[in-house]
Every structure is written in structure tokens, then in C-alpha cells.
CSV table of C-alpha atoms in Angstrom, one decimal:
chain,number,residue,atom,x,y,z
Q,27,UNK,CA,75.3,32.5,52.4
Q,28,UNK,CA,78.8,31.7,50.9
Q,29,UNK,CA,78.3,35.3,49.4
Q,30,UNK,CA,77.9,37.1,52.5
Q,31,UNK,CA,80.6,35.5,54.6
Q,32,UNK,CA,83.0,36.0,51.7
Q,33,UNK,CA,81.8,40.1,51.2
Q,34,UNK,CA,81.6,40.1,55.2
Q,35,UNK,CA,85.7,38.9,55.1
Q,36,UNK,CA,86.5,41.1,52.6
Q,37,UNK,CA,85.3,44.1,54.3
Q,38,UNK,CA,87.0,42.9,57.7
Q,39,UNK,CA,90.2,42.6,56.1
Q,40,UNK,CA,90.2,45.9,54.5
Q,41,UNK,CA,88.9,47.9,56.9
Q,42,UNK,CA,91.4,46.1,59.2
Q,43,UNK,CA,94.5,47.2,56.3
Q,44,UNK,CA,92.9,50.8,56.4
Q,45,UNK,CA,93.0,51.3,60.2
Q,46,UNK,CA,96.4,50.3,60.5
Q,47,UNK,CA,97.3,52.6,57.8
Q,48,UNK,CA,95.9,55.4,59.3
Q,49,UNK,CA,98.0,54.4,62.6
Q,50,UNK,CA,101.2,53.9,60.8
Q,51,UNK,CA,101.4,56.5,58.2
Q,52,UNK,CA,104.2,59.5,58.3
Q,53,UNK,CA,101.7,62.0,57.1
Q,54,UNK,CA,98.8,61.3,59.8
Q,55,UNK,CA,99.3,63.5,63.0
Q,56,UNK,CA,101.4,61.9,65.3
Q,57,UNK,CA,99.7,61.4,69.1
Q,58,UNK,CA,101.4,61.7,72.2
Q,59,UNK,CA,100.4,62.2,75.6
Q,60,UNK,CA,102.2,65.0,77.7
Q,61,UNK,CA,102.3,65.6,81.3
Q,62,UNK,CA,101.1,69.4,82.3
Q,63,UNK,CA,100.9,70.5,86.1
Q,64,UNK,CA,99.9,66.6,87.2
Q,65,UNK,CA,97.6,66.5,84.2
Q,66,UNK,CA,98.0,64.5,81.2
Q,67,UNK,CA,96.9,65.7,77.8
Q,68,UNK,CA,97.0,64.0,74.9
Q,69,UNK,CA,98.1,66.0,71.8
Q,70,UNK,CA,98.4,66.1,67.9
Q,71,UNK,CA,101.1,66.7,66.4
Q,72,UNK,CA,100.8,67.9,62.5
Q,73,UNK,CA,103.2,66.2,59.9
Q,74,UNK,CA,101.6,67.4,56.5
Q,75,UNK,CA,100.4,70.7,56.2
Q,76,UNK,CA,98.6,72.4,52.8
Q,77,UNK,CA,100.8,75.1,51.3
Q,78,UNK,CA,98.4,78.1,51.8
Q,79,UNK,CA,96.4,77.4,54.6
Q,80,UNK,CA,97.7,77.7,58.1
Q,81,UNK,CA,101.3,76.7,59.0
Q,82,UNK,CA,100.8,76.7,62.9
Q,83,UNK,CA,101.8,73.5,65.1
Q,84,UNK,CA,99.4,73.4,67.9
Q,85,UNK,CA,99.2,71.9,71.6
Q,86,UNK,CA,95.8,71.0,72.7
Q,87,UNK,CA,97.1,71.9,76.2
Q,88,UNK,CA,94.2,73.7,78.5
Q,89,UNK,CA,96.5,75.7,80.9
Q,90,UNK,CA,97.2,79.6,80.4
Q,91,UNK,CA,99.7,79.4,82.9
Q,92,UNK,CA,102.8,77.6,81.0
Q,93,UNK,CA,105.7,78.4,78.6
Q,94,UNK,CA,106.2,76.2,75.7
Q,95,UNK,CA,108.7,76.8,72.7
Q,96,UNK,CA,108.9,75.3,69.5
Q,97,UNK,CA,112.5,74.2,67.8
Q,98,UNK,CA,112.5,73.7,64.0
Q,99,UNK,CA,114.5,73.3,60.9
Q,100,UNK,CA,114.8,72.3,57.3
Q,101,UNK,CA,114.5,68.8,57.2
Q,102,UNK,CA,118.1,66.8,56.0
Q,103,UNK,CA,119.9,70.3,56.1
Q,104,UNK,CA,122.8,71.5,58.3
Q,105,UNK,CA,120.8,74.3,59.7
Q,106,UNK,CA,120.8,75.1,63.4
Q,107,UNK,CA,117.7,75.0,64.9
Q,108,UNK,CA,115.3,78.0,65.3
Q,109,UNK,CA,113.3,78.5,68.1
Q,110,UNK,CA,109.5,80.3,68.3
Q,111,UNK,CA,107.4,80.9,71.5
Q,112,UNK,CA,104.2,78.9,71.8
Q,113,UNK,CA,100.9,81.5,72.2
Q,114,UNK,CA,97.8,80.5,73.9
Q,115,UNK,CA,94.3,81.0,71.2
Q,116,UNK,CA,90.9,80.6,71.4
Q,117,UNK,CA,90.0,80.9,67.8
Q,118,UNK,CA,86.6,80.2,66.5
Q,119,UNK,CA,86.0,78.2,63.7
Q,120,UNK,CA,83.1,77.7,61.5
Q,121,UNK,CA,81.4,74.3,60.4
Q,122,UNK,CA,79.6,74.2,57.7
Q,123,UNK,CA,77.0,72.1,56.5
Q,124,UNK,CA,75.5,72.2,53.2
Q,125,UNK,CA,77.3,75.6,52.3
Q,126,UNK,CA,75.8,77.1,55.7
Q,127,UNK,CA,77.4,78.0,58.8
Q,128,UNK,CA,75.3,76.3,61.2
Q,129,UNK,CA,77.5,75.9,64.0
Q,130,UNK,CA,80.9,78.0,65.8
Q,131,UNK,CA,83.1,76.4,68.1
Q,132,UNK,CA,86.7,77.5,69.5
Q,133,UNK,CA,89.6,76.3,68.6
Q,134,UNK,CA,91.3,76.2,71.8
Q,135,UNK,CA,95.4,75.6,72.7
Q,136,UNK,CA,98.8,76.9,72.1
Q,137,UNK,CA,100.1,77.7,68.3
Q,138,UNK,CA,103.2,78.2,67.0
Q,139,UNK,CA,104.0,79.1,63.2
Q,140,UNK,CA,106.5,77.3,61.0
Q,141,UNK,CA,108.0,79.0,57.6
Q,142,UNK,CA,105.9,77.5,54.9
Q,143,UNK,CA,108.2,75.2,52.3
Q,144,UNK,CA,107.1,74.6,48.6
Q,145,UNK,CA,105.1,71.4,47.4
Q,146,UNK,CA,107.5,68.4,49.3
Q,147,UNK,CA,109.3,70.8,51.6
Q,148,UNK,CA,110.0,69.6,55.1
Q,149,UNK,CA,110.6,70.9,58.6
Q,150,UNK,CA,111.5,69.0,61.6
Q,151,UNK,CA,110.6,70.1,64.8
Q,152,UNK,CA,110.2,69.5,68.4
Q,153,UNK,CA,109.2,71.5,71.9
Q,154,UNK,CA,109.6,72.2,75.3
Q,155,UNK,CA,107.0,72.9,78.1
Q,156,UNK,CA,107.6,75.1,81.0
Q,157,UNK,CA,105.0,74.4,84.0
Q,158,UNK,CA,105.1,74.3,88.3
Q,159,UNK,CA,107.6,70.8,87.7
Q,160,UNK,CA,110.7,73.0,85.4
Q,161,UNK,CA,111.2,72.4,82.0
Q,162,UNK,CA,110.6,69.1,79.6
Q,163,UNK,CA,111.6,68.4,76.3
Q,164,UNK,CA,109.3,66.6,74.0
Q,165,UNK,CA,110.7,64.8,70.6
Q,166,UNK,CA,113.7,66.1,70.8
Q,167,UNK,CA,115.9,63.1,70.2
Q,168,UNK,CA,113.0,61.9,67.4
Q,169,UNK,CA,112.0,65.2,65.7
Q,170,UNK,CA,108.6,65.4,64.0
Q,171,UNK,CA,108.7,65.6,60.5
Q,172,UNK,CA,106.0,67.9,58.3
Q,173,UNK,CA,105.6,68.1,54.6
Q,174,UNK,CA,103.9,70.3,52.8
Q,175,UNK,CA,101.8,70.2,50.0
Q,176,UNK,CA,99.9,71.8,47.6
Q,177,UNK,CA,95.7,71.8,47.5
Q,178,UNK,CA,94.1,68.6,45.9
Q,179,UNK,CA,90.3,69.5,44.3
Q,180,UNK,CA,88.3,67.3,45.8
Q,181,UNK,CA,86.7,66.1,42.7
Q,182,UNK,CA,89.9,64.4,42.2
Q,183,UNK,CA,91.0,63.7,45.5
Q,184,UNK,CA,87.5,62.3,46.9
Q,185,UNK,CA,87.4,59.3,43.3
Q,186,UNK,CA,90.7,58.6,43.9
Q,187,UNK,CA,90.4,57.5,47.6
Q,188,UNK,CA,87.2,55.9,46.8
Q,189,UNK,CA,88.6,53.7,43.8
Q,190,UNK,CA,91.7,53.0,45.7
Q,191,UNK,CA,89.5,51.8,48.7
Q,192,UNK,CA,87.4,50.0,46.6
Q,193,UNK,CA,90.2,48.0,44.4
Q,194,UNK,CA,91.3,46.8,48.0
Q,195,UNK,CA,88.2,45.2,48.5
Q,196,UNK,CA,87.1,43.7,45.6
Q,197,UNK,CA,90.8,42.6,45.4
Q,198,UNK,CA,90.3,40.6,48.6
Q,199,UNK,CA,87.0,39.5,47.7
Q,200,UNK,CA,88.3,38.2,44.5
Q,201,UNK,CA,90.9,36.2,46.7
Q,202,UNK,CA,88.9,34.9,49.0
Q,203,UNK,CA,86.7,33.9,46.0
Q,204,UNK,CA,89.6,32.1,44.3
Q,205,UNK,CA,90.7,30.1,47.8
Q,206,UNK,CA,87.3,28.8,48.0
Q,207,UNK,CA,87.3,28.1,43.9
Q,208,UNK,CA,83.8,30.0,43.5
Q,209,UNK,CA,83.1,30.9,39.8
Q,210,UNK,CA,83.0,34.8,40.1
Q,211,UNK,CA,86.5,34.8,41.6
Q,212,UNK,CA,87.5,35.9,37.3
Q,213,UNK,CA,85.1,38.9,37.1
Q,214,UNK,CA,86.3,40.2,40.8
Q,215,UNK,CA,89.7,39.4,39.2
Q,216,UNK,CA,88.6,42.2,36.3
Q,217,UNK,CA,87.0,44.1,38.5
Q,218,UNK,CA,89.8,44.7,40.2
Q,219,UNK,CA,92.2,45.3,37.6
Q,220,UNK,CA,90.0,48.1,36.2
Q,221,UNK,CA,89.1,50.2,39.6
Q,222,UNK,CA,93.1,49.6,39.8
Q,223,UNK,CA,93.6,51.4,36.6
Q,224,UNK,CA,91.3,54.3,37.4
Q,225,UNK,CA,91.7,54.8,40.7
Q,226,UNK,CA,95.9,54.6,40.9
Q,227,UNK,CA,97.3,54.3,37.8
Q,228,UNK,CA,94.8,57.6,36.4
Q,229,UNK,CA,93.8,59.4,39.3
Q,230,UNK,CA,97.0,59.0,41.2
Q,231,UNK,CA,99.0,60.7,39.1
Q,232,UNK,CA,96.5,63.4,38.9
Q,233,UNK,CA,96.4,63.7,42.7
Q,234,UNK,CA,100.6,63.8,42.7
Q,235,UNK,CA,100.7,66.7,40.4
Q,236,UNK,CA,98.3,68.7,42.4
Q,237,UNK,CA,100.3,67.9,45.3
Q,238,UNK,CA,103.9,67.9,44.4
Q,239,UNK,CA,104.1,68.9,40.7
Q,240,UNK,CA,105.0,65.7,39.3
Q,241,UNK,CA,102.7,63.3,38.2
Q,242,UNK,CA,104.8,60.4,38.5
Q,243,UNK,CA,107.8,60.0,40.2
Q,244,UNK,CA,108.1,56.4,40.1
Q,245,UNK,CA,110.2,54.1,38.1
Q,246,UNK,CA,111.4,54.3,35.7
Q,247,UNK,CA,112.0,58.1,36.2
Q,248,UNK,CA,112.6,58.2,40.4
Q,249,UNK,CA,111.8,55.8,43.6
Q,250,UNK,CA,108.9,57.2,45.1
Q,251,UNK,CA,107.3,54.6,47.0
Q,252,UNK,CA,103.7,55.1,47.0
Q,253,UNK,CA,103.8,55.3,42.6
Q,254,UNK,CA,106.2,52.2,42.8
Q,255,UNK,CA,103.8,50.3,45.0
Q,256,UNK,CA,100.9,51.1,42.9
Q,257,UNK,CA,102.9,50.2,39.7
Q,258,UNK,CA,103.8,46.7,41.5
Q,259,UNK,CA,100.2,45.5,41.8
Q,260,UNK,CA,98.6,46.8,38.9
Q,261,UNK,CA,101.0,44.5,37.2
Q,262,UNK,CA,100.1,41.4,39.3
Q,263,UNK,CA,96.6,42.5,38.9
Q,264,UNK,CA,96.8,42.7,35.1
Q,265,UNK,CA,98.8,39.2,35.3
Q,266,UNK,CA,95.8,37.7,36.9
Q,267,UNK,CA,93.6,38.9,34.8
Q,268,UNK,CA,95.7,37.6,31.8
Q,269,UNK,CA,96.5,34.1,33.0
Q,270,UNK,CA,93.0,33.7,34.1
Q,271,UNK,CA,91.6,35.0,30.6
Q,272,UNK,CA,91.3,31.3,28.8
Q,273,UNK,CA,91.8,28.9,31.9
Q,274,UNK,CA,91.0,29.0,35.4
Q,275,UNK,CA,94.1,29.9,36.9
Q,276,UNK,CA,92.9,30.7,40.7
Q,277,UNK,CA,96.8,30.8,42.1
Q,278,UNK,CA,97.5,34.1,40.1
Q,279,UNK,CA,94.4,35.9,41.9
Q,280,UNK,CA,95.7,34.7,45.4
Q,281,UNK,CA,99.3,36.2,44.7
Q,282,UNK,CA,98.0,39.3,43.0
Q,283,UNK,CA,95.5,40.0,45.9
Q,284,UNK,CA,98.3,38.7,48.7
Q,285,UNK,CA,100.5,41.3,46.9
Q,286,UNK,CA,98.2,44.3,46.9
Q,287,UNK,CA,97.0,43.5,50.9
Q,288,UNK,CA,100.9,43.5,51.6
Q,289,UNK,CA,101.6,46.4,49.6
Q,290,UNK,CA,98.3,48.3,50.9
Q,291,UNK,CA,99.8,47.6,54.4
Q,292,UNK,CA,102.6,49.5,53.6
Q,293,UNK,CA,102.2,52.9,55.2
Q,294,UNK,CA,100.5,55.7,52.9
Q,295,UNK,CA,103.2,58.4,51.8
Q,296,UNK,CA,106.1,56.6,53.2
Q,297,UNK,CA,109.6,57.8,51.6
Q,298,UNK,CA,107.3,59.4,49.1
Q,299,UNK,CA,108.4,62.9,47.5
Q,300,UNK,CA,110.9,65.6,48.9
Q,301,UNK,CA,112.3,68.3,47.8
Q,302,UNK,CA,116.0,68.6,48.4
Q,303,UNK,CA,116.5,72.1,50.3
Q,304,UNK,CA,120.6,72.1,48.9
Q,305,UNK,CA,119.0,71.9,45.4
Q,306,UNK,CA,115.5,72.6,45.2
Q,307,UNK,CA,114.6,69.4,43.5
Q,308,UNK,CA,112.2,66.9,44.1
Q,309,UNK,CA,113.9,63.6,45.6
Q,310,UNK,CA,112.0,60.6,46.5
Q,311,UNK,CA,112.1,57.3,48.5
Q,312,UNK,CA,114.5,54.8,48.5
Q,313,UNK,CA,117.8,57.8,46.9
Q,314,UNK,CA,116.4,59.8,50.7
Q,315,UNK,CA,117.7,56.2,52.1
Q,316,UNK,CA,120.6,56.3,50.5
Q,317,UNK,CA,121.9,59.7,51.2
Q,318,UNK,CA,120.7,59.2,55.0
């Protein structure tokens, strides 16, 4: 029974940490909820967009009878603002499932197209909407930020979350397990450490170059957060593991898996990788900071 309550925690508290990364991160879509002609809608707004495919912000607005605009720029650049007319689509889109189409819906709302940017390229943007009420401005004074990036295979992509989900868990499990002093708390402590290795230190870099052309851009070579973060508990992980190697050392699995649930908190992609558009170099994290 101690088993289940201590897998049963586990799970709560990662699925709890995953949740409110989803919620928090700059590269999930950003919801709001706009007022049309006395009706409310709420929409998606993209922030990360795959070089390649389609470069279109979209309203999920179900009224043929408004104006919107879209305002955009280069992020951190001195470039006025350029301006693009919304269009009202119905475009149907195929789903697929195992290889065959068996279903086709539409794709229904109002598009706009932004000028695709190379791998960690950003645009900023905001709109207006035109209905019976006038004219209202929407994220003006907090623009939304997309940025792009290149295609990820999915035999990489797909491990990578997986072994990066997984090391959560069995990193909270092997806390939990070395609060309560049970005498598996060492091999989740191992466990850990290796799912760790494959799934951040191995596959991440993997997934980065794919995405931005550099493999690793934390320290010591730059300050992208999501490497340095990764670098940070793999090194209390392999701590634990080492202090815990010849003596029962349970204090060293608490911090290490206290670290990683603090560090997993930390919003997915935040002040990770950007291409300066004044250079055309890749410029990460905490130097964005500074220069802002």
C-alpha cells in the first residue's frame, strides 16, 4: 500500500508541474477572450511557429461581417510596425489516422500571414477588430511574441518528451521515497540519474539542433535557460547518486528531486534561443535580459 500512495503522489505532483507548464510557457499559444458584436470568443494566439509550414496568425472569430488588422515587427529591433488585413477562411483540413484520411473538417476564422524568420527569429505582433461597437485594439501595449523553428523528427522529439517526463516522476518518486526512508529510494535515485542523461543531456541537444542549429547553447558557451536548467539538475542528480553510492545519504535525493520539481516549474522555453535581427546570431537567455 505504501507503494501505491507513494507512485499515486508522484504522479499528482508531476502531472500537477506539467499542467502548469503548459499554462505558463512563452511558446504555448497564448488565450484571450475578445468581445465581437456582444459576443465573446475566446481565441489562440500562436507564439512558435515551424519554419516551413504555415506562417498565418489566426482569430477563431465566427463573424463575416468585421475588419481586423494585424500589426507586426521584428522582435527587439527599431522597425516600425507593419500592418496586414485579416481574411476570413474556411479551409479544410485532413485528419489522419493510421496513415488514412478518415475524416475532413474546416478550419474556420480569420488569417493573417507573418514574414517567416530563420530558426530563433521573432516577430511581435498585435491587432485590431472593427465590428457594429468602432474599433479595439488587442495586445497592443503587451505584443505577442512568435518564434520560429525549424522541424523536429519525431523519433527524436516524441523519446525526448517521454524521458524528460519520465525523469520527473521517478525523480519525485525517489523523493518521496527518501522522506519516508523506504529502501528503493537509491535505485529511483539511479533511475533517475540515467532517464536524466538520455532524455536531456542526449536527446536534448539533439532536439536543439534540429530546432535552432545549436546543440547546446548553455554554459559554458551561452545562457540559454532551458540547457542551463537541465545541466543544474543532472548535476544534483548525479550528486545523489554519488553520495548515496556507499552510505545511505536520503538528504541528497530530497534536494536533488526539490531541485528538479523547482527547476521543471520553471516555464518550458523561457529566455531560451534568439537570433539577434542587427547580427544574425543566435543570443540566448539571461545576455536578452541584459540588453533589454
Amino acid at each position: 500500500m505504501k507503494k501505491v500512495f507513494y507512485w499515486t503522489l508522484a504522479i499528482v505532483i508531476t502531472l500537477a508541474a506539467v499542467i502548469y507548464q503548459r499554462k505558463t510557457g512563452p511558446t504555448y499559444d497564448k488565450k484571450l477572450s475578445v468581445n465581437v458584436n456582444n459576443t465573446r470568443y475566446e481565441v489562440k494566439l500562436v507564439r512558435s511557429i515551424e519554419i516551413g509550414s504555415n506562417t498565418e496568425v489566426k482569430l477563431s472569430i465566427d463573424d463575416k461581417t468585421i475588419a481586423a488588422r494585424l500589426f507586426y515587427k521584428q522582435f527587439m529591433s527599431d522597425d516600425p510596425y507593419q500592418s496586414v488585413d485579416f481574411e476570413y477562411k474556411e479551409k479544410p483540413v485532413d485528419s489522419y489516422l493510421m496513415n488514412k484520411v478518415f475524416k475532413i473538417t474546416q478550419d474556420k476564422g480569420w488569417f493573417a500571414p507573418v514574414p517567416e524568420q530563420p530558426a530563433a527569429g521573432k516577430i511581435q505582433y498585435y491587432f485590431e477588430v472593427t465590428d457594429s461597437n468602432g474599433t479595439k485594439l488587442y495586445m497592443d501595449k503587451t505584443p505577442v511574441v512568435i518564434r520560429f523553428k525549424g522541424a523536429v523528427p519525431s523519433v527524436v522529439l516524441a523519446p525526448h518528451i517521454f524521458f524528460m517526463f519520465f525523469a520527473m516522476l521517478l525523480g519525485n518518486l525517489a523523493g518521496i521515497m527518501a522522506i519516508f526512508r523506504h529502501q528503493r529510494y537509491k535505485f529511483y535515485t539511479t533511475i533517475t540519474l540515467i532517464t536524466l542523461l538520455i532524455g536531456g543531456m542526449i536527446l536534448g541537444p539533439i532536439v536543439q539542433l534540429h530546432a535552432f542549429g545549436e546543440a547546446w547553447a548553455g554554459v559554458p558557451f551561452a545562457w540559454d535557460l532551458t540547457d542551463n536548467k537541465t545541466l543544474v539538475a543532472f548535476i544534483f542528480w548525479i550528486l545523489a547518486v554519488a553520495m548515496n553510492r556507499k552510505k545511505e545519504r536520503p538528504v541528497f535525493t530530497i534536494v536533488a528531486s526539490i531541485v528538479m520539481l523547482i527547476i521543471y516549474s520553471i516555464p518550458h522555453s523561457m529566455y531560451g534561443s534568439q537570433l539577434d535581427p542587427e547580427t544574425g546570431e543566435i543570443i540566448q537567455g539571461w545576455i536578452q535580459l541584459l540588453i533589454i
